[in-house]
Each structure stands twice: as C-alpha cells, then as structure tokens.
Amino acid sequence: MSKIGKLPVSIPAGVTVTVAPALVTVKGPNGELKQDYNNLVKIEVKGNEVLVTPTNDSKNANAAHGLYRNLIHNMVTGVSTGFSKSLIITGVGFRAEVQGKQIVMNLGYSNDFIAMIPDGLTVTADQNGKVTITGIDKQLVGEFSAQIRKLRKPEPYKGKGIRYETEVIRRKVGKTGVK
C-alpha cells in the first residue's frame, strides 16, 4: 500500500467533503472544488477524516491510492487556507502590472507580454518586481506561475529574468579577460 495513501485527510472546521459516485466535492470558506476519481480507489468520510483505500492490490490501484489522497488533501487545504506562489522579476526596466483580468509585463523585449489571468486566481504586482499569485486550486496556481516564469527564465550570469521567491540561481563567472 502507498505510504502517503494510508494517512487520513483531516477535515478542518468549516469545510465539508461530499463523496458521490466518481466525484468528490469539497466546500469551504474560500470556495468549492470538485475532483472525479476512478474505481481503483474507494473514498469515504468518517467523522472529520477522509479515508482513501485501494479496491485491489494492483500496481495501478496503489498509484491511484496515493494520488487521490493527495489530491483530496490539496483540495481541503485550498478551500480552507488557499495556495500562493511569489515570483521575483529582476532586471533593468523589467516590470509587471495588473490591469483588470490581465497582467502586462515588460521583460526587455520590444513588445510587452500580456497574459490573461485565469478565473479563480488573484494576481498582485508591486513596484519592487514581486508578483504574487494566489488561489484555491494548487494545480492552477502552479501552472500559471510556471507559464509566467517561462516567459523570461533567469539567466546565470547577471540573474536577470523571472524566478520563484524561494529559488536560488547558481551564478556563473563571466569572461575573465585573460589573454
């Protein structure tokens, strides 16, 4: 059995988990998330915990066991506290600003990048080059932040580009000028 799948998911106060055939719904103070699942696992709510058990001993059932347990845990965490990722924009003249439902970024190219903010996400940008992406869906927050980072990956010589706040850029030494 999966080590992660064995752990029960605790349900905090104010969050309700509903299990229907092939669908799990989690409602909380921040919103509602739905996840469908297959017949390799059995999901049940007992008290203030959600238990996920595999239906057989196959390799696919064990993989799905840990997967769906973690997906439900992320849903419960998302509707109760939410998820957030911070990006740092570094470079001379590099900046980002939020205009309605889109983020406009000047990243050193001749044209600005305009990205539409997906529904369910909140994006804030400050003057110091910090962009914060928050939402209740962990996958959506991570995917959108990765797409923004991909527009100008950090380079190792000067460190210019878009990086995660916790990311460490390994710097290289430039030209030494030795003849």
PDB file of C-alpha atoms in Angstrom:
ATOM      1  CA  MET A   1       0.000   0.000   0.000  1.00  0.00           C
ATOM      2  CA  SER A   2       1.008   3.592  -0.534  1.00  0.00           C
ATOM      3  CA  LYS A   3       2.668   5.255   2.466  1.00  0.00           C
ATOM      4  CA  ILE A   4       1.028   8.578   1.674  1.00  0.00           C
ATOM      5  CA  GLY A   5      -2.314   6.964   0.852  1.00  0.00           C
ATOM      6  CA  LYS A   6      -2.540   5.341   4.294  1.00  0.00           C
ATOM      7  CA  LEU A   7      -2.657   8.721   6.019  1.00  0.00           C
ATOM      8  CA  PRO A   8      -6.190  10.040   6.615  1.00  0.00           C
ATOM      9  CA  VAL A   9      -7.056  13.562   5.476  1.00  0.00           C
ATOM     10  CA  SER A  10      -8.319  15.595   8.415  1.00  0.00           C
ATOM     11  CA  ILE A  11     -11.189  17.966   7.704  1.00  0.00           C
ATOM     12  CA  PRO A  12     -10.897  21.356   9.467  1.00  0.00           C
ATOM     13  CA  ALA A  13     -13.883  23.243  10.855  1.00  0.00           C
ATOM     14  CA  GLY A  14     -15.959  24.983   8.197  1.00  0.00           C
ATOM     15  CA  VAL A  15     -15.060  22.516   5.432  1.00  0.00           C
ATOM     16  CA  THR A  16     -17.459  19.857   4.138  1.00  0.00           C
ATOM     17  CA  VAL A  17     -16.486  16.882   1.981  1.00  0.00           C
ATOM     18  CA  THR A  18     -19.142  15.109  -0.078  1.00  0.00           C
ATOM     19  CA  VAL A  19     -18.443  11.827  -1.863  1.00  0.00           C
ATOM     20  CA  ALA A  20     -20.690  10.831  -4.768  1.00  0.00           C
ATOM     21  CA  PRO A  21     -20.052   8.021  -7.246  1.00  0.00           C
ATOM     22  CA  ALA A  22     -16.899   9.028  -9.166  1.00  0.00           C
ATOM     23  CA  LEU A  23     -16.919  12.613  -7.761  1.00  0.00           C
ATOM     24  CA  VAL A  24     -15.557  14.268  -4.605  1.00  0.00           C
ATOM     25  CA  THR A  25     -16.766  17.776  -3.720  1.00  0.00           C
ATOM     26  CA  VAL A  26     -15.037  19.935  -1.109  1.00  0.00           C
ATOM     27  CA  LYS A  27     -16.676  23.171   0.080  1.00  0.00           C
ATOM     28  CA  GLY A  28     -15.079  25.672   2.412  1.00  0.00           C
ATOM     29  CA  PRO A  29     -14.892  29.350   3.286  1.00  0.00           C
ATOM     30  CA  ASN A  30     -12.753  30.169   0.216  1.00  0.00           C
ATOM     31  CA  GLY A  31     -14.805  28.287  -2.375  1.00  0.00           C
ATOM     32  CA  GLU A  32     -15.659  24.893  -3.812  1.00  0.00           C
ATOM     33  CA  LEU A  33     -13.547  22.319  -5.665  1.00  0.00           C
ATOM     34  CA  LYS A  34     -14.561  19.106  -7.438  1.00  0.00           C
ATOM     35  CA  GLN A  35     -12.452  16.099  -8.410  1.00  0.00           C
ATOM     36  CA  ASP A  36     -13.534  12.975 -10.240  1.00  0.00           C
ATOM     37  CA  TYR A  37     -11.932   9.635  -9.427  1.00  0.00           C
ATOM     38  CA  ASN A  38     -11.899   6.124 -10.893  1.00  0.00           C
ATOM     39  CA  ASN A  39     -12.939   2.781  -9.473  1.00  0.00           C
ATOM     40  CA  LEU A  40      -9.398   1.797  -8.395  1.00  0.00           C
ATOM     41  CA  VAL A  41      -9.942   3.543  -5.053  1.00  0.00           C
ATOM     42  CA  LYS A  42     -12.745   3.801  -2.523  1.00  0.00           C
ATOM     43  CA  ILE A  43     -13.212   7.158  -0.797  1.00  0.00           C
ATOM     44  CA  GLU A  44     -15.267   7.530   2.373  1.00  0.00           C
ATOM     45  CA  VAL A  45     -15.803  10.196   5.030  1.00  0.00           C
ATOM     46  CA  LYS A  46     -15.662   9.011   8.640  1.00  0.00           C
ATOM     47  CA  GLY A  47     -16.177  11.696  11.262  1.00  0.00           C
ATOM     48  CA  ASN A  48     -13.820  14.547  10.458  1.00  0.00           C
ATOM     49  CA  GLU A  49     -11.474  12.450   8.305  1.00  0.00           C
ATOM     50  CA  VAL A  50     -11.432  11.266   4.704  1.00  0.00           C
ATOM     51  CA  LEU A  51     -10.113   7.756   4.101  1.00  0.00           C
ATOM     52  CA  VAL A  52      -8.867   6.507   0.736  1.00  0.00           C
ATOM     53  CA  THR A  53      -8.433   2.758   0.231  1.00  0.00           C
ATOM     54  CA  PRO A  54      -7.455   0.814  -2.897  1.00  0.00           C
ATOM     55  CA  THR A  55     -10.020  -1.655  -4.244  1.00  0.00           C
ATOM     56  CA  ASN A  56      -7.398  -4.273  -5.236  1.00  0.00           C
ATOM     57  CA  ASP A  57      -3.653  -4.929  -4.945  1.00  0.00           C
ATOM     58  CA  SER A  58      -2.620  -3.953  -8.461  1.00  0.00           C
ATOM     59  CA  LYS A  59       0.191  -1.503  -9.177  1.00  0.00           C
ATOM     60  CA  ASN A  60      -2.246   0.996 -10.723  1.00  0.00           C
ATOM     61  CA  ALA A  61      -4.506   0.853  -7.663  1.00  0.00           C
ATOM     62  CA  ASN A  62      -1.573   1.569  -5.355  1.00  0.00           C
ATOM     63  CA  ALA A  63      -0.529   4.521  -7.517  1.00  0.00           C
ATOM     64  CA  ALA A  64      -4.080   5.884  -7.570  1.00  0.00           C
ATOM     65  CA  HIS A  65      -4.307   5.377  -3.790  1.00  0.00           C
ATOM     66  CA  GLY A  66      -1.589   7.935  -3.036  1.00  0.00           C
ATOM     67  CA  LEU A  67      -2.621  10.208  -5.892  1.00  0.00           C
ATOM     68  CA  TYR A  68      -6.247  10.674  -4.873  1.00  0.00           C
ATOM     69  CA  ARG A  69      -5.368  11.008  -1.190  1.00  0.00           C
ATOM     70  CA  ASN A  70      -3.007  13.872  -2.028  1.00  0.00           C
ATOM     71  CA  LEU A  71      -5.488  15.493  -4.429  1.00  0.00           C
ATOM     72  CA  ILE A  72      -8.162  15.483  -1.705  1.00  0.00           C
ATOM     73  CA  HIS A  73      -5.662  16.858   0.826  1.00  0.00           C
ATOM     74  CA  ASN A  74      -4.780  19.701  -1.571  1.00  0.00           C
ATOM     75  CA  MET A  75      -8.478  20.436  -2.126  1.00  0.00           C
ATOM     76  CA  VAL A  76      -9.145  20.620   1.635  1.00  0.00           C
ATOM     77  CA  THR A  77      -6.108  22.863   2.145  1.00  0.00           C
ATOM     78  CA  GLY A  78      -7.106  25.073  -0.790  1.00  0.00           C
ATOM     79  CA  VAL A  79     -10.673  25.759   0.319  1.00  0.00           C
ATOM     80  CA  SER A  80      -9.571  26.418   3.926  1.00  0.00           C
ATOM     81  CA  THR A  81      -6.311  28.405   3.593  1.00  0.00           C
ATOM     82  CA  GLY A  82      -5.513  28.664  -0.128  1.00  0.00           C
ATOM     83  CA  PHE A  83      -2.230  28.469  -2.045  1.00  0.00           C
ATOM     84  CA  SER A  84       0.210  31.177  -3.036  1.00  0.00           C
ATOM     85  CA  LYS A  85       3.344  31.484  -5.181  1.00  0.00           C
ATOM     86  CA  SER A  86       5.580  34.521  -5.419  1.00  0.00           C
ATOM     87  CA  LEU A  87       7.708  35.439  -8.427  1.00  0.00           C
ATOM     88  CA  ILE A  88      10.548  37.971  -8.432  1.00  0.00           C
ATOM     89  CA  ILE A  89      11.249  39.946 -11.612  1.00  0.00           C
ATOM     90  CA  THR A  90      14.906  41.021 -11.782  1.00  0.00           C
ATOM     91  CA  GLY A  91      16.420  43.230 -14.475  1.00  0.00           C
ATOM     92  CA  VAL A  92      16.809  46.847 -15.500  1.00  0.00           C
ATOM     93  CA  GLY A  93      13.461  48.117 -16.755  1.00  0.00           C
ATOM     94  CA  PHE A  94      11.706  44.798 -16.103  1.00  0.00           C
ATOM     95  CA  ARG A  95       8.300  45.322 -14.530  1.00  0.00           C
ATOM     96  CA  ALA A  96       4.817  43.892 -14.265  1.00  0.00           C
ATOM     97  CA  GLU A  97       1.439  45.439 -13.588  1.00  0.00           C
ATOM     98  CA  VAL A  98      -2.046  44.044 -13.277  1.00  0.00           C
ATOM     99  CA  GLN A  99      -4.726  45.680 -15.429  1.00  0.00           C
ATOM    100  CA  GLY A 100      -8.143  44.160 -14.751  1.00  0.00           C
ATOM    101  CA  LYS A 101      -8.083  40.470 -15.732  1.00  0.00           C
ATOM    102  CA  GLN A 102      -4.659  40.588 -17.383  1.00  0.00           C
ATOM    103  CA  ILE A 103      -1.054  41.053 -16.338  1.00  0.00           C
ATOM    104  CA  VAL A 104       1.185  43.224 -18.527  1.00  0.00           C
ATOM    105  CA  MET A 105       4.922  42.562 -18.291  1.00  0.00           C
ATOM    106  CA  ASN A 106       7.848  44.456 -19.782  1.00  0.00           C
ATOM    107  CA  LEU A 107      10.702  41.939 -19.856  1.00  0.00           C
ATOM    108  CA  GLY A 108      13.329  43.597 -22.050  1.00  0.00           C
ATOM    109  CA  TYR A 109      11.845  42.648 -25.416  1.00  0.00           C
ATOM    110  CA  SER A 110      10.479  45.110 -27.963  1.00  0.00           C
ATOM    111  CA  ASN A 111       6.870  44.245 -27.085  1.00  0.00           C
ATOM    112  CA  ASP A 112       5.162  43.772 -23.735  1.00  0.00           C
ATOM    113  CA  PHE A 113       3.832  40.367 -22.718  1.00  0.00           C
ATOM    114  CA  ILE A 114       0.121  40.287 -21.882  1.00  0.00           C
ATOM    115  CA  ALA A 115      -1.205  37.239 -20.036  1.00  0.00           C
ATOM    116  CA  MET A 116      -4.863  36.655 -19.218  1.00  0.00           C
ATOM    117  CA  ILE A 117      -5.398  35.760 -15.546  1.00  0.00           C
ATOM    118  CA  PRO A 118      -7.477  32.552 -15.258  1.00  0.00           C
ATOM    119  CA  ASP A 119     -10.720  32.545 -13.279  1.00  0.00           C
ATOM    120  CA  GLY A 120     -10.153  31.564  -9.666  1.00  0.00           C
ATOM    121  CA  LEU A 121      -6.747  33.240  -9.382  1.00  0.00           C
ATOM    122  CA  THR A 122      -5.772  36.565  -7.851  1.00  0.00           C
ATOM    123  CA  VAL A 123      -2.579  38.244  -9.043  1.00  0.00           C
ATOM    124  CA  THR A 124      -0.917  41.227  -7.384  1.00  0.00           C
ATOM    125  CA  ALA A 125       2.211  43.060  -8.545  1.00  0.00           C
ATOM    126  CA  ASP A 126       4.162  45.631  -6.571  1.00  0.00           C
ATOM    127  CA  GLN A 127       6.741  48.211  -7.652  1.00  0.00           C
ATOM    128  CA  ASN A 128       9.690  46.141  -6.395  1.00  0.00           C
ATOM    129  CA  GLY A 129       9.164  43.423  -9.005  1.00  0.00           C
ATOM    130  CA  LYS A 130       7.285  40.932  -6.856  1.00  0.00           C
ATOM    131  CA  VAL A 131       4.283  39.164  -8.398  1.00  0.00           C
ATOM    132  CA  THR A 132       2.084  37.090  -6.065  1.00  0.00           C
ATOM    133  CA  ILE A 133      -0.349  34.511  -7.458  1.00  0.00           C
ATOM    134  CA  THR A 134      -2.989  33.158  -5.051  1.00  0.00           C
ATOM    135  CA  GLY A 135      -5.916  30.786  -5.445  1.00  0.00           C
ATOM    136  CA  ILE A 136      -7.645  27.720  -4.046  1.00  0.00           C
ATOM    137  CA  ASP A 137      -6.569  25.250  -6.766  1.00  0.00           C
ATOM    138  CA  LYS A 138      -2.927  24.200  -6.245  1.00  0.00           C
ATOM    139  CA  GLN A 139      -2.546  22.905  -9.788  1.00  0.00           C
ATOM    140  CA  LEU A 140      -3.870  26.129 -11.321  1.00  0.00           C
ATOM    141  CA  VAL A 141      -1.618  28.343  -9.149  1.00  0.00           C
ATOM    142  CA  GLY A 142       1.459  26.280 -10.018  1.00  0.00           C
ATOM    143  CA  GLU A 143       0.684  26.061 -13.722  1.00  0.00           C
ATOM    144  CA  PHE A 144       0.046  29.800 -14.155  1.00  0.00           C
ATOM    145  CA  SER A 145       3.178  30.744 -12.193  1.00  0.00           C
ATOM    146  CA  ALA A 146       5.243  28.325 -14.330  1.00  0.00           C
ATOM    147  CA  GLN A 147       3.850  29.895 -17.518  1.00  0.00           C
ATOM    148  CA  ILE A 148       4.766  33.378 -16.276  1.00  0.00           C
ATOM    149  CA  ARG A 149       8.279  32.214 -15.297  1.00  0.00           C
ATOM    150  CA  LYS A 150       8.770  30.602 -18.720  1.00  0.00           C
ATOM    151  CA  LEU A 151       8.430  33.999 -20.443  1.00  0.00           C
ATOM    152  CA  ARG A 152      11.930  35.024 -19.247  1.00  0.00           C
ATOM    153  CA  LYS A 153      13.803  32.328 -17.312  1.00  0.00           C
ATOM    154  CA  PRO A 154      16.574  33.602 -15.036  1.00  0.00           C
ATOM    155  CA  GLU A 155      19.992  33.550 -16.634  1.00  0.00           C
ATOM    156  CA  PRO A 156      23.092  32.515 -14.635  1.00  0.00           C
ATOM    157  CA  TYR A 157      25.423  35.443 -15.424  1.00  0.00           C
ATOM    158  CA  LYS A 158      23.554  38.517 -14.200  1.00  0.00           C
ATOM    159  CA  GLY A 159      20.491  36.829 -12.715  1.00  0.00           C
ATOM    160  CA  LYS A 160      18.061  38.698 -14.956  1.00  0.00           C
ATOM    161  CA  GLY A 161      14.649  37.153 -15.518  1.00  0.00           C
ATOM    162  CA  ILE A 162      11.703  35.815 -13.559  1.00  0.00           C
ATOM    163  CA  ARG A 163      12.377  33.442 -10.673  1.00  0.00           C
ATOM    164  CA  TYR A 164      10.403  31.970  -7.803  1.00  0.00           C
ATOM    165  CA  GLU A 165      10.906  33.728  -4.475  1.00  0.00           C
ATOM    166  CA  THR A 166      12.451  30.614  -2.907  1.00  0.00           C
ATOM    167  CA  GLU A 167      14.521  29.705  -5.989  1.00  0.00           C
ATOM    168  CA  VAL A 168      18.296  30.050  -5.832  1.00  0.00           C
ATOM    169  CA  ILE A 169      20.046  30.912  -9.096  1.00  0.00           C
ATOM    170  CA  ARG A 170      23.526  29.402  -9.388  1.00  0.00           C
ATOM    171  CA  ARG A 171      25.635  32.252 -10.720  1.00  0.00           C
ATOM    172  CA  LYS A 172      28.475  31.717 -13.196  1.00  0.00           C
ATOM    173  CA  VAL A 173      31.611  33.771 -13.583  1.00  0.00           C
ATOM    174  CA  GLY A 174      31.605  35.781 -16.788  1.00  0.00           C
ATOM    175  CA  LYS A 175      34.539  36.466 -19.089  1.00  0.00           C
ATOM    176  CA  THR A 176      37.796  36.804 -17.208  1.00  0.00           C
ATOM    177  CA  GLY A 177      39.725  38.788 -19.811  1.00  0.00           C
ATOM    178  CA  VAL A 178      42.788  36.518 -19.714  1.00  0.00           C
ATOM    179  CA  LYS A 179      44.718  36.529 -22.993  1.00  0.00           C
TER     180      LYS A 179
END
